[in-house]
Structures are given as C-alpha cells and as structure tokens.
Amino acid sequence: MREVQITVPIQVFAFEELSEEDRSLIEQAKAMTLTSYSPYSRFQVGAALRLADGQVFRGSNQENAAFPSGLCAERTAFFAAAANAPEVPPVALAIAAQTKGAFLKDLVAPCGACRQSLLEAEVRYKQPIRVLLYGTEGVYVIPSVRDLLPLTFDGSELA
Ligand code: THU
C-alpha cells in the first residue's frame, strides 16, 4: 500500500487586494445574483467568465419545477461563452452567491457537474481557467479548474 496526497493550491485574498480586473469580474458575478431564477432553493448564484480577449459572459442559476431541468450559474455563463465565442479561450471565472438577502460569508464553490463542464474548456483550449470564489470574508483564488477536480476524467482515456 502507498498513500497519495493531492494538494490544492489556493490563495485567499481580501477583496481589496485583488487586481482591478479580478474585482470587476467579481462585481459582475455579484450583480448577476440578482438575475437568478431560484424560487425553489432561494439560493441566488451569479457567475462571470472572462475570455482571453477581455469579453465577459455572465450567468445566473435558472431553476425549474422539474428540478434537474434547471442549470447552475457557472454553466449558464460558460455555455453562453462557448456558443457565442467558441474561438476564444476562457481565462477566469468568478462566482458569488447570496441567500436571505446577504452574500455568503464563506465562499460558494462550483458543484461537481460544473467543474467537469469547465474542465472540458481547459482541455479544449489548452489553458487553465483561474477560479475566483467570492465570500464576504475573503476571495479564494484557485489557479485552474483541474485543481478543483483531482483525478480527472478529461477524455484523454478515450483516445
Ligand atoms: N448552484 C449554482 O448555480 N452554482 C453553484 O455553484 C452551486 C449551486 C445553484 C443550483 C440551484 O439552483 C441552487 O444553486 C441550489 O443548489
């Protein structure tokens, strides 16, 4: 038997310590929480995805009475970007969430399905997507989606 340790590089910043570009992306994710359609969970999530050419695609969670038919904020933003600007790699994703009228103190982290979807973009465009997870007490910055999804199934096994 041998043990394998997997470590995830995460930097935690105060919002004010971030670059203007990152702060802007987070502000856009926060603003998008207001467009969330979440009558079932009342959990409002916003996402903003910056592409290599500076374009930003935004999304919010969109729920449905048939629960699995809804979609998370991250994939709403990502699929819009992939459909409208398929030639431009995404480079950074910011996520924010609020519930009961307040942004989360701790970060909001993307669900497993969103991590898997976003990983596809890292493979497709051959470059990492920085992930910025907003909480009122700090912003977690992770260098790539792959870091959030250890032991990935990324399609290379299909070759
Ligand atoms: N949700 C997101 O949009 N993104 C996340 O990272 C976590 C969860 C949504 C899905 C659902 O509409 C609600 O939040 C509660 O799970």
PDB file of N, CA and C in Angstrom, residues 30 33-34 41-46 96-108 134-137:
ATOM      1  N   LYS A  30     -21.422  39.141  -8.703  1.00  0.00           N
ATOM      2  CA  LYS A  30     -22.345  39.560  -7.627  1.00  0.00           C
ATOM      3  C   LYS A  30     -23.620  40.161  -8.229  1.00  0.00           C
ATOM      4  N   THR A  33     -26.285  37.733  -9.443  1.00  0.00           N
ATOM      5  CA  THR A  33     -27.145  37.016  -8.490  1.00  0.00           C
ATOM      6  C   THR A  33     -28.569  37.579  -8.545  1.00  0.00           C
ATOM      7  N   LEU A  34     -28.673  38.843  -8.955  1.00  0.00           N
ATOM      8  CA  LEU A  34     -29.999  39.486  -8.999  1.00  0.00           C
ATOM      9  C   LEU A  34     -30.841  38.981 -10.164  1.00  0.00           C
ATOM     10  N   SER A  41     -34.946  26.989  -4.459  1.00  0.00           N
ATOM     11  CA  SER A  41     -33.884  26.967  -3.443  1.00  0.00           C
ATOM     12  C   SER A  41     -33.726  28.313  -2.740  1.00  0.00           C
ATOM     13  N   ARG A  42     -34.156  29.383  -3.393  1.00  0.00           N
ATOM     14  CA  ARG A  42     -33.897  30.739  -2.904  1.00  0.00           C
ATOM     15  C   ARG A  42     -32.413  30.974  -2.658  1.00  0.00           C
ATOM     16  N   PHE A  43     -31.607  30.318  -3.458  1.00  0.00           N
ATOM     17  CA  PHE A  43     -30.152  30.455  -3.393  1.00  0.00           C
ATOM     18  C   PHE A  43     -29.730  31.083  -4.712  1.00  0.00           C
ATOM     19  N   GLN A  44     -29.313  32.330  -4.642  1.00  0.00           N
ATOM     20  CA  GLN A  44     -29.059  33.093  -5.866  1.00  0.00           C
ATOM     21  C   GLN A  44     -27.570  33.094  -6.184  1.00  0.00           C
ATOM     22  N   VAL A  45     -27.235  32.496  -7.310  1.00  0.00           N
ATOM     23  CA  VAL A  45     -25.825  32.371  -7.696  1.00  0.00           C
ATOM     24  C   VAL A  45     -25.575  33.180  -8.967  1.00  0.00           C
ATOM     25  N   GLY A  46     -24.435  33.867  -8.992  1.00  0.00           N
ATOM     26  CA  GLY A  46     -24.034  34.612 -10.181  1.00  0.00           C
ATOM     27  C   GLY A  46     -22.637  34.190 -10.604  1.00  0.00           C
ATOM     28  N   ALA A  96     -20.324  34.120  -7.192  1.00  0.00           N
ATOM     29  CA  ALA A  96     -20.810  34.718  -5.938  1.00  0.00           C
ATOM     30  C   ALA A  96     -22.215  34.180  -5.689  1.00  0.00           C
ATOM     31  N   ALA A  97     -22.618  34.161  -4.431  1.00  0.00           N
ATOM     32  CA  ALA A  97     -23.974  33.687  -4.129  1.00  0.00           C
ATOM     33  C   ALA A  97     -24.538  34.456  -2.941  1.00  0.00           C
ATOM     34  N   GLN A  98     -25.842  34.650  -3.003  1.00  0.00           N
ATOM     35  CA  GLN A  98     -26.498  35.220  -1.833  1.00  0.00           C
ATOM     36  C   GLN A  98     -27.765  34.466  -1.514  1.00  0.00           C
ATOM     37  N   THR A  99     -28.092  34.478  -0.242  1.00  0.00           N
ATOM     38  CA  THR A  99     -29.329  33.861   0.221  1.00  0.00           C
ATOM     39  C   THR A  99     -29.836  34.690   1.396  1.00  0.00           C
ATOM     40  N   LYS A 100     -31.152  34.769   1.512  1.00  0.00           N
ATOM     41  CA  LYS A 100     -31.777  35.600   2.549  1.00  0.00           C
ATOM     42  C   LYS A 100     -31.223  37.026   2.529  1.00  0.00           C
ATOM     43  N   GLY A 101     -30.971  37.540   1.312  1.00  0.00           N
ATOM     44  CA  GLY A 101     -30.593  38.948   1.174  1.00  0.00           C
ATOM     45  C   GLY A 101     -29.149  39.281   1.497  1.00  0.00           C
ATOM     46  N   ALA A 102     -28.320  38.286   1.718  1.00  0.00           N
ATOM     47  CA  ALA A 102     -26.918  38.588   2.034  1.00  0.00           C
ATOM     48  C   ALA A 102     -25.983  37.661   1.267  1.00  0.00           C
ATOM     49  N   PHE A 103     -24.850  38.238   0.860  1.00  0.00           N
ATOM     50  CA  PHE A 103     -23.843  37.392   0.224  1.00  0.00           C
ATOM     51  C   PHE A 103     -23.239  36.451   1.256  1.00  0.00           C
ATOM     52  N   LEU A 104     -22.834  35.282   0.782  1.00  0.00           N
ATOM     53  CA  LEU A 104     -22.274  34.281   1.690  1.00  0.00           C
ATOM     54  C   LEU A 104     -21.000  34.809   2.335  1.00  0.00           C
ATOM     55  N   LYS A 105     -20.851  34.499   3.604  1.00  0.00           N
ATOM     56  CA  LYS A 105     -19.630  34.867   4.339  1.00  0.00           C
ATOM     57  C   LYS A 105     -18.481  34.002   3.814  1.00  0.00           C
ATOM     58  N   ASP A 106     -18.771  32.720   3.724  1.00  0.00           N
ATOM     59  CA  ASP A 106     -17.779  31.796   3.177  1.00  0.00           C
ATOM     60  C   ASP A 106     -17.990  31.702   1.670  1.00  0.00           C
ATOM     61  N   LEU A 107     -17.011  31.170   1.022  1.00  0.00           N
ATOM     62  CA  LEU A 107     -17.096  31.094  -0.433  1.00  0.00           C
ATOM     63  C   LEU A 107     -18.245  30.216  -0.908  1.00  0.00           C
ATOM     64  N   VAL A 108     -18.634  30.405  -2.174  1.00  0.00           N
ATOM     65  CA  VAL A 108     -19.520  29.446  -2.825  1.00  0.00           C
ATOM     66  C   VAL A 108     -18.652  28.697  -3.831  1.00  0.00           C
ATOM     67  N   TYR A 134     -16.062  33.920  -4.382  1.00  0.00           N
ATOM     68  CA  TYR A 134     -16.287  35.087  -3.528  1.00  0.00           C
ATOM     69  C   TYR A 134     -16.994  34.734  -2.224  1.00  0.00           C
ATOM     70  N   GLY A 135     -16.459  35.276  -1.132  1.00  0.00           N
ATOM     71  CA  GLY A 135     -17.145  35.273   0.157  1.00  0.00           C
ATOM     72  C   GLY A 135     -16.889  36.633   0.771  1.00  0.00           C
ATOM     73  N   THR A 136     -17.775  37.103   1.626  1.00  0.00           N
ATOM     74  CA  THR A 136     -17.581  38.458   2.159  1.00  0.00           C
ATOM     75  C   THR A 136     -16.329  38.537   3.037  1.00  0.00           C
ATOM     76  N   GLU A 137     -15.878  37.393   3.521  1.00  0.00           N
ATOM     77  CA  GLU A 137     -14.694  37.410   4.386  1.00  0.00           C
ATOM     78  C   GLU A 137     -13.401  37.048   3.651  1.00  0.00           C
TER      79      GLU A 137
END
